[in-house]
Amino acid sequence: MKIYLISEYEEYGSHNVEASTDKKLFQEIVERRIAEYPDSKYQKLAREKLLELLDADNLIDGKDLGKTWGGLQVHIVETK
C-alpha cells in the first residue's frame, strides 16, 4: 500500500505534514494546500507537477511542486 504525503518546507525543514493512503483524497488535500498560495504562477506549476507525479504513481523521496525556495513537497512511500 502506498502512502501519499505533503508538507511545506523552508530553510529549517518541513512542517504542516498531511498524509493519506487514498490517492483521490490526497489530490483533494493537495489542491486545498495549493489554493493557499497567492501566486497563481506557483499554483499552475504545482498542479502540473502534482498531476504528473500522481499519474506516474512511482515511489518518490520528495519532489517540490514549485520552482521556488520553500513551498510544497510531495512524497510517495510504500508501507512495509
Tab-separated table of C-alpha atoms in Angstrom:
chain	number	residue	atom	x	y	z
A	1	MET	CA	0.000	0.000	0.000
A	2	LYS	CA	1.242	3.484	-0.832
A	3	ILE	CA	1.168	6.456	1.489
A	4	TYR	CA	0.990	9.924	-0.056
A	5	LEU	CA	2.469	12.782	1.980
A	6	ILE	CA	2.605	16.525	1.513
A	7	SER	CA	4.495	19.046	3.601
A	8	GLU	CA	5.577	22.644	3.499
A	9	TYR	CA	9.330	23.107	3.534
A	10	GLU	CA	11.510	26.071	4.350
A	11	GLU	CA	15.084	26.779	5.357
A	12	TYR	CA	14.754	24.938	8.674
A	13	GLY	CA	12.870	21.865	7.497
A	14	SER	CA	9.386	20.550	6.870
A	15	HIS	CA	6.178	21.285	8.747
A	16	ASN	CA	2.417	21.049	8.334
A	17	VAL	CA	2.569	17.434	7.107
A	18	GLU	CA	-0.564	15.646	5.892
A	19	ALA	CA	-0.871	12.091	4.564
A	20	SER	CA	-3.379	9.715	3.025
A	21	THR	CA	-3.474	6.202	1.640
A	22	ASP	CA	-6.256	7.263	-0.739
A	23	LYS	CA	-4.844	8.818	-3.907
A	24	LYS	CA	-8.063	10.696	-4.778
A	25	LEU	CA	-8.382	12.122	-1.252
A	26	PHE	CA	-4.702	13.066	-1.349
A	27	GLN	CA	-5.220	15.039	-4.559
A	28	GLU	CA	-8.035	16.957	-2.840
A	29	ILE	CA	-5.753	17.677	0.135
A	30	VAL	CA	-3.015	18.970	-2.163
A	31	GLU	CA	-5.439	21.072	-4.220
A	32	ARG	CA	-6.584	22.751	-0.996
A	33	ARG	CA	-2.994	23.377	0.047
A	34	ILE	CA	-2.051	24.746	-3.393
A	35	ALA	CA	-5.007	27.147	-3.225
A	36	GLU	CA	-3.489	28.685	-0.073
A	37	TYR	CA	-0.607	30.108	-2.131
A	38	PRO	CA	-1.463	33.562	-3.508
A	39	ASP	CA	0.844	33.316	-6.546
A	40	SER	CA	-1.172	31.928	-9.469
A	41	LYS	CA	2.056	31.059	-11.329
A	42	TYR	CA	3.078	28.858	-8.386
A	43	GLN	CA	-0.400	27.308	-8.319
A	44	LYS	CA	-0.199	26.406	-12.026
A	45	LEU	CA	3.260	24.844	-11.688
A	46	ALA	CA	2.244	22.958	-8.547
A	47	ARG	CA	-0.897	21.496	-10.143
A	48	GLU	CA	1.025	20.401	-13.241
A	49	LYS	CA	3.732	18.704	-11.150
A	50	LEU	CA	1.149	17.085	-8.852
A	51	LEU	CA	-0.767	15.571	-11.777
A	52	GLU	CA	2.489	14.319	-13.289
A	53	LEU	CA	3.526	12.661	-10.003
A	54	LEU	CA	0.129	11.095	-9.328
A	55	ASP	CA	-0.154	9.846	-12.899
A	56	ALA	CA	3.253	8.133	-12.688
A	57	ASP	CA	2.464	6.904	-9.141
A	58	ASN	CA	6.118	5.985	-8.571
A	59	LEU	CA	7.716	5.938	-5.149
A	60	ILE	CA	9.460	9.279	-4.596
A	61	ASP	CA	11.636	10.532	-1.768
A	62	GLY	CA	10.385	14.073	-2.209
A	63	LYS	CA	9.521	16.337	-5.120
A	64	ASP	CA	8.938	20.055	-4.935
A	65	LEU	CA	5.680	21.165	-6.505
A	66	GLY	CA	7.065	24.567	-7.414
A	67	LYS	CA	10.358	26.017	-8.532
A	68	THR	CA	10.897	28.348	-5.618
A	69	TRP	CA	12.805	28.147	-2.367
A	70	GLY	CA	10.242	26.819	0.077
A	71	GLY	CA	6.775	25.670	-0.756
A	72	LEU	CA	5.072	22.306	-1.032
A	73	GLN	CA	6.752	18.931	-1.349
A	74	VAL	CA	5.196	15.540	-2.082
A	75	HIS	CA	6.437	12.092	-1.019
A	76	ILE	CA	5.041	8.734	-2.100
A	77	VAL	CA	6.200	5.822	0.037
A	78	GLU	CA	5.355	2.127	0.305
A	79	THR	CA	4.279	0.695	3.638
A	80	LYS	CA	6.215	-2.266	4.982
